[in-house]
Amino acid sequence: MSKIILITGASTGIGKAIGEFLHHKGYTVYGTSRNPQNIVNSVFPLIALDVRNATSIRHAIAEVTRISGRIDVVINNAGAGIVGPIEEIPTEEIRNNFETNLFGPIEVIKAVLPQMRDQKSGLIINITSIAGYMGLPYRGVYSASKGALELLTEAIRMEIKPFGIEMTNVAPGEFATNIAAGRYHVAASPGSAYRSTYEQTLNLINNHVGGGDDPIVMARAIYKIINTRKPKVHYKVGPFMSRFSIVLKRILPDKVYERMLMNHYKL
């Protein structure tokens, strides 16, 4: 029987690539979007879901369950980027980012667990970020929200194992997507104390995204995880240097690693 897969944030980027790849592999894929009526030519059905709205999440989960009778895999992919000096990012925008990147996935997990418990099976894959393993200049809010989801996954997977449910993190590095176009970023105002370093860091970040890996790499990694009997706690996917940066953080003294990052961002 074809596995039933639900992917949040599947109208563009990594989510879309994963959905298309799994669809062509024969899985029954449902994607979500805040405004699915605006998306044309999707090869898999899109259901309305806003991860910032718990009622919307419950309705989407119920709809997939009503149609297919079960949900075998949930991929928590919906997320939002945010960049800027912490001092200058409005606190409300910080809260908004955590609503999407942390509290949204939590609500999706809460909504789907009763169904998976009834099935005595299921897999939840949380898409985090390699940025969640380290505090990055001008991306601190994003790093914190994704890092929190990594730790949360470590805790929840131990709580749900007795029910036959698996959970894992997949942390992508730089991928060529449109995340830069949709993220919140603080405008570098002429009077900002951070203007020069922030502008050069923002240009560097945008260049990395534009030159990142093809999202199909993530899609293949997710396919492999779905077909793994006992998924690992953490997976890192992307360019070698992105993944190696986590290794360096483990083995280098904190100040040496900090200096390496500052040199990289020319700070």
Short mmCIF file of N, CA, C and O in Angstrom, two decimals, residues 115-193:
data_model
loop_
_atom_site.label_atom_id
_atom_site.label_comp_id
_atom_site.label_asym_id
_atom_site.label_seq_id
_atom_site.Cartn_x
_atom_site.Cartn_y
_atom_site.Cartn_z
N GLN A 115 -3.55 10.36 15.55
CA GLN A 115 -3.78 9.47 14.41
C GLN A 115 -2.69 8.42 14.30
O GLN A 115 -2.96 7.23 14.08
N MET A 116 -1.44 8.83 14.47
CA MET A 116 -0.33 7.88 14.37
C MET A 116 -0.34 6.89 15.52
O MET A 116 0.02 5.73 15.35
N ARG A 117 -0.78 7.32 16.69
CA ARG A 117 -0.90 6.39 17.83
C ARG A 117 -1.94 5.32 17.52
O ARG A 117 -1.74 4.15 17.82
N ASP A 118 -3.06 5.74 16.94
CA ASP A 118 -4.10 4.77 16.57
C ASP A 118 -3.57 3.76 15.56
O ASP A 118 -3.90 2.58 15.60
N GLN A 119 -2.72 4.23 14.64
CA GLN A 119 -2.13 3.35 13.62
C GLN A 119 -1.03 2.47 14.20
O GLN A 119 -0.65 1.47 13.59
N LYS A 120 -0.47 2.92 15.34
CA LYS A 120 0.71 2.28 15.93
C LYS A 120 1.93 2.39 15.01
O LYS A 120 2.83 1.53 15.02
N SER A 121 1.96 3.45 14.24
CA SER A 121 3.10 3.66 13.33
C SER A 121 3.07 5.09 12.81
O SER A 121 2.04 5.77 12.87
N GLY A 122 4.19 5.53 12.30
CA GLY A 122 4.27 6.85 11.70
C GLY A 122 5.69 7.38 11.76
O GLY A 122 6.52 6.91 12.55
N LEU A 123 5.97 8.35 10.93
CA LEU A 123 7.28 8.99 10.88
C LEU A 123 7.07 10.49 10.73
O LEU A 123 6.32 10.93 9.84
N ILE A 124 7.72 11.28 11.59
CA ILE A 124 7.67 12.73 11.49
C ILE A 124 9.09 13.23 11.22
O ILE A 124 10.01 12.92 11.98
N ILE A 125 9.23 13.97 10.14
CA ILE A 125 10.54 14.51 9.75
C ILE A 125 10.49 16.02 9.88
O ILE A 125 9.68 16.68 9.23
N ASN A 126 11.32 16.56 10.74
CA ASN A 126 11.38 18.01 10.94
C ASN A 126 12.54 18.59 10.14
O ASN A 126 13.70 18.22 10.35
N ILE A 127 12.21 19.49 9.22
CA ILE A 127 13.26 20.14 8.44
C ILE A 127 13.77 21.33 9.24
O ILE A 127 13.05 22.30 9.49
N THR A 128 15.02 21.26 9.67
CA THR A 128 15.60 22.32 10.48
C THR A 128 16.60 23.10 9.62
O THR A 128 16.24 23.59 8.56
N SER A 129 17.82 23.22 10.05
CA SER A 129 18.84 23.92 9.28
C SER A 129 20.20 23.71 9.92
O SER A 129 20.30 23.63 11.14
N ILE A 130 21.23 23.65 9.11
CA ILE A 130 22.58 23.62 9.66
C ILE A 130 22.85 24.90 10.44
O ILE A 130 23.63 24.91 11.41
N ALA A 131 22.15 25.99 10.09
CA ALA A 131 22.27 27.23 10.85
C ALA A 131 21.80 27.06 12.29
O ALA A 131 22.17 27.85 13.17
N GLY A 132 20.99 26.03 12.55
CA GLY A 132 20.50 25.78 13.89
C GLY A 132 21.53 25.16 14.81
O GLY A 132 21.27 24.99 16.02
N TYR A 133 22.71 24.84 14.29
CA TYR A 133 23.77 24.27 15.10
C TYR A 133 24.75 25.32 15.60
O TYR A 133 25.70 25.00 16.33
N MET A 134 24.54 26.56 15.19
CA MET A 134 25.50 27.61 15.56
C MET A 134 24.81 28.97 15.49
O MET A 134 23.87 29.16 14.72
N GLY A 135 25.26 29.91 16.31
CA GLY A 135 24.75 31.27 16.23
C GLY A 135 25.47 32.01 15.13
O GLY A 135 26.68 32.20 15.19
N LEU A 136 24.74 32.44 14.09
CA LEU A 136 25.34 33.11 12.96
C LEU A 136 25.03 34.61 12.99
O LEU A 136 23.90 35.00 13.29
N PRO A 137 26.00 35.44 12.69
CA PRO A 137 25.77 36.89 12.73
C PRO A 137 24.67 37.32 11.77
O PRO A 137 24.63 36.88 10.61
N TYR A 138 23.77 38.12 12.28
CA TYR A 138 22.63 38.65 11.55
C TYR A 138 21.60 37.58 11.15
O TYR A 138 20.65 37.88 10.45
N ARG A 139 21.83 36.37 11.61
CA ARG A 139 20.83 35.30 11.43
C ARG A 139 20.52 34.62 12.77
O ARG A 139 20.10 33.47 12.81
N GLY A 140 20.75 35.34 13.86
CA GLY A 140 20.61 34.75 15.18
C GLY A 140 19.21 34.25 15.47
O GLY A 140 19.04 33.19 16.09
N VAL A 141 18.19 34.99 15.04
CA VAL A 141 16.81 34.56 15.30
C VAL A 141 16.52 33.26 14.55
O VAL A 141 15.94 32.32 15.11
N TYR A 142 16.93 33.21 13.30
CA TYR A 142 16.71 32.00 12.50
C TYR A 142 17.46 30.81 13.11
O TYR A 142 16.91 29.72 13.27
N SER A 143 18.72 31.02 13.47
CA SER A 143 19.51 29.96 14.10
C SER A 143 18.83 29.45 15.36
O SER A 143 18.75 28.24 15.61
N ALA A 144 18.31 30.38 16.18
CA ALA A 144 17.69 30.00 17.45
C ALA A 144 16.41 29.21 17.24
O ALA A 144 16.16 28.22 17.93
N SER A 145 15.58 29.63 16.28
CA SER A 145 14.31 28.92 16.05
C SER A 145 14.55 27.51 15.52
O SER A 145 13.89 26.55 15.93
N LYS A 146 15.51 27.37 14.62
CA LYS A 146 15.80 26.04 14.06
C LYS A 146 16.55 25.17 15.07
O LYS A 146 16.34 23.95 15.14
N GLY A 147 17.43 25.78 15.86
CA GLY A 147 18.13 25.02 16.90
C GLY A 147 17.16 24.50 17.95
O GLY A 147 17.31 23.38 18.46
N ALA A 148 16.16 25.31 18.29
CA ALA A 148 15.15 24.87 19.26
C ALA A 148 14.38 23.67 18.74
O ALA A 148 14.07 22.74 19.50
N LEU A 149 14.07 23.66 17.45
CA LEU A 149 13.34 22.52 16.87
C LEU A 149 14.21 21.26 16.88
O LEU A 149 13.71 20.15 17.08
N GLU A 150 15.51 21.42 16.68
CA GLU A 150 16.42 20.27 16.76
C GLU A 150 16.35 19.64 18.16
O GLU A 150 16.20 18.42 18.29
N LEU A 151 16.44 20.44 19.20
CA LEU A 151 16.42 19.92 20.57
C LEU A 151 15.06 19.35 20.92
O LEU A 151 14.96 18.32 21.61
N LEU A 152 14.01 20.01 20.47
CA LEU A 152 12.66 19.52 20.73
C LEU A 152 12.47 18.13 20.15
O LEU A 152 11.87 17.24 20.77
N THR A 153 12.99 17.92 18.95
CA THR A 153 12.88 16.61 18.30
C THR A 153 13.58 15.53 19.13
O THR A 153 13.07 14.42 19.26
N GLU A 154 14.75 15.87 19.67
CA GLU A 154 15.46 14.90 20.50
C GLU A 154 14.59 14.43 21.66
O GLU A 154 14.58 13.25 22.02
N ALA A 155 13.84 15.37 22.25
CA ALA A 155 12.99 15.03 23.40
C ALA A 155 11.75 14.24 22.98
O ALA A 155 11.45 13.18 23.55
N ILE A 156 11.05 14.75 21.96
CA ILE A 156 9.78 14.12 21.58
C ILE A 156 9.99 12.70 21.07
O ILE A 156 9.18 11.82 21.34
N ARG A 157 11.05 12.45 20.32
CA ARG A 157 11.22 11.12 19.74
C ARG A 157 11.34 10.04 20.83
O ARG A 157 10.94 8.90 20.61
N MET A 158 11.86 10.41 22.01
CA MET A 158 11.91 9.44 23.11
C MET A 158 10.53 9.22 23.72
O MET A 158 10.21 8.11 24.16
N GLU A 159 9.71 10.26 23.71
CA GLU A 159 8.36 10.15 24.28
C GLU A 159 7.43 9.30 23.41
O GLU A 159 6.54 8.62 23.93
N ILE A 160 7.64 9.32 22.09
CA ILE A 160 6.69 8.65 21.19
C ILE A 160 7.15 7.28 20.72
O ILE A 160 6.38 6.54 20.10
N LYS A 161 8.38 6.91 21.03
CA LYS A 161 8.88 5.59 20.60
C LYS A 161 8.00 4.44 21.08
O LYS A 161 7.77 3.48 20.35
N PRO A 162 7.48 4.47 22.33
CA PRO A 162 6.64 3.35 22.78
C PRO A 162 5.38 3.14 21.94
O PRO A 162 4.77 2.07 22.01
N PHE A 163 4.98 4.14 21.15
CA PHE A 163 3.78 4.03 20.32
C PHE A 163 4.09 3.58 18.89
O PHE A 163 3.21 3.55 18.03
N GLY A 164 5.36 3.27 18.63
CA GLY A 164 5.73 2.84 17.29
C GLY A 164 5.94 3.98 16.31
O GLY A 164 5.95 3.77 15.10
N ILE A 165 6.10 5.20 16.83
CA ILE A 165 6.25 6.39 15.99
C ILE A 165 7.70 6.85 16.02
O ILE A 165 8.31 6.92 17.09
N GLU A 166 8.24 7.16 14.85
CA GLU A 166 9.61 7.64 14.75
C GLU A 166 9.62 9.13 14.43
O GLU A 166 8.69 9.67 13.81
N MET A 167 10.68 9.82 14.84
CA MET A 167 10.85 11.23 14.52
C MET A 167 12.33 11.50 14.28
O MET A 167 13.19 10.90 14.93
N THR A 168 12.61 12.40 13.35
CA THR A 168 14.00 12.73 13.05
C THR A 168 14.10 14.17 12.58
O THR A 168 13.10 14.79 12.18
N ASN A 169 15.30 14.72 12.64
CA ASN A 169 15.62 16.03 12.09
C ASN A 169 16.40 15.87 10.80
O ASN A 169 17.27 15.00 10.70
N VAL A 170 16.13 16.74 9.83
CA VAL A 170 16.99 16.86 8.65
C VAL A 170 17.39 18.32 8.53
O VAL A 170 16.54 19.19 8.34
N ALA A 171 18.68 18.57 8.65
CA ALA A 171 19.19 19.94 8.62
C ALA A 171 19.85 20.22 7.28
O ALA A 171 20.94 19.71 7.01
N PRO A 172 19.20 21.00 6.42
CA PRO A 172 19.83 21.34 5.14
C PRO A 172 20.83 22.47 5.28
O PRO A 172 20.70 23.34 6.15
N GLY A 173 21.84 22.44 4.40
CA GLY A 173 22.75 23.57 4.28
C GLY A 173 22.20 24.54 3.26
O GLY A 173 20.99 24.78 3.20
N GLU A 174 23.07 25.09 2.43
CA GLU A 174 22.63 26.07 1.44
C GLU A 174 22.04 25.36 0.22
O GLU A 174 22.68 24.51 -0.40
N PHE A 175 20.80 25.73 -0.13
CA PHE A 175 20.14 25.19 -1.32
C PHE A 175 19.61 26.35 -2.16
O PHE A 175 19.21 27.40 -1.62
N ALA A 176 19.60 26.15 -3.45
CA ALA A 176 19.14 27.18 -4.38
C ALA A 176 17.61 27.22 -4.38
O ALA A 176 16.96 26.48 -5.11
N THR A 177 17.03 28.06 -3.52
CA THR A 177 15.59 28.21 -3.42
C THR A 177 15.25 29.69 -3.41
O THR A 177 16.13 30.55 -3.47
N ASN A 178 13.96 29.98 -3.27
CA ASN A 178 13.52 31.39 -3.22
C ASN A 178 13.34 31.88 -1.80
O ASN A 178 12.61 32.84 -1.56
N ILE A 179 14.00 31.25 -0.82
CA ILE A 179 13.81 31.64 0.57
C ILE A 179 14.21 33.10 0.81
O ILE A 179 13.61 33.81 1.62
N ALA A 180 15.22 33.58 0.07
CA ALA A 180 15.68 34.95 0.27
C ALA A 180 14.58 35.96 -0.09
O ALA A 180 14.45 37.01 0.53
N ALA A 181 13.78 35.61 -1.11
CA ALA A 181 12.73 36.54 -1.56
C ALA A 181 11.61 36.65 -0.54
O ALA A 181 10.96 37.69 -0.43
N GLY A 182 11.36 35.58 0.23
CA GLY A 182 10.24 35.57 1.14
C GLY A 182 10.56 35.87 2.59
O GLY A 182 9.66 35.98 3.41
N ARG A 183 11.84 36.01 2.92
CA ARG A 183 12.20 36.18 4.32
C ARG A 183 12.02 37.63 4.76
O ARG A 183 11.99 38.56 3.96
N TYR A 184 11.94 37.80 6.08
CA TYR A 184 11.91 39.14 6.65
C TYR A 184 13.35 39.62 6.81
O TYR A 184 14.20 38.89 7.30
N HIS A 185 13.62 40.82 6.37
CA HIS A 185 14.94 41.37 6.64
C HIS A 185 14.84 42.85 7.00
O HIS A 185 14.03 43.59 6.46
N VAL A 186 15.66 43.22 7.92
CA VAL A 186 15.72 44.61 8.37
C VAL A 186 16.42 45.44 7.29
O VAL A 186 17.47 45.04 6.77
N ALA A 187 15.83 46.54 6.92
CA ALA A 187 16.48 47.44 5.96
C ALA A 187 17.67 48.12 6.64
O ALA A 187 17.58 48.55 7.79
N ALA A 188 18.78 48.15 5.94
CA ALA A 188 19.98 48.78 6.50
C ALA A 188 19.84 50.29 6.42
O ALA A 188 20.11 50.91 5.39
N SER A 189 19.40 50.89 7.49
CA SER A 189 19.16 52.34 7.51
C SER A 189 20.48 53.10 7.54
O SER A 189 21.48 52.62 8.10
N PRO A 190 20.51 54.30 6.94
CA PRO A 190 21.77 55.09 6.90
C PRO A 190 22.36 55.34 8.28
O PRO A 190 23.57 55.40 8.43
N GLY A 191 21.52 55.47 9.30
CA GLY A 191 22.02 55.78 10.63
C GLY A 191 22.35 54.58 11.48
O GLY A 191 22.74 54.73 12.65
N SER A 192 22.22 53.36 10.93
CA SER A 192 22.45 52.15 11.72
C SER A 192 23.93 51.97 12.05
O SER A 192 24.80 52.13 11.18
N ALA A 193 24.21 51.59 13.29
CA ALA A 193 25.59 51.30 13.69
C ALA A 193 26.12 50.05 13.00
O ALA A 193 27.32 49.82 12.95
#
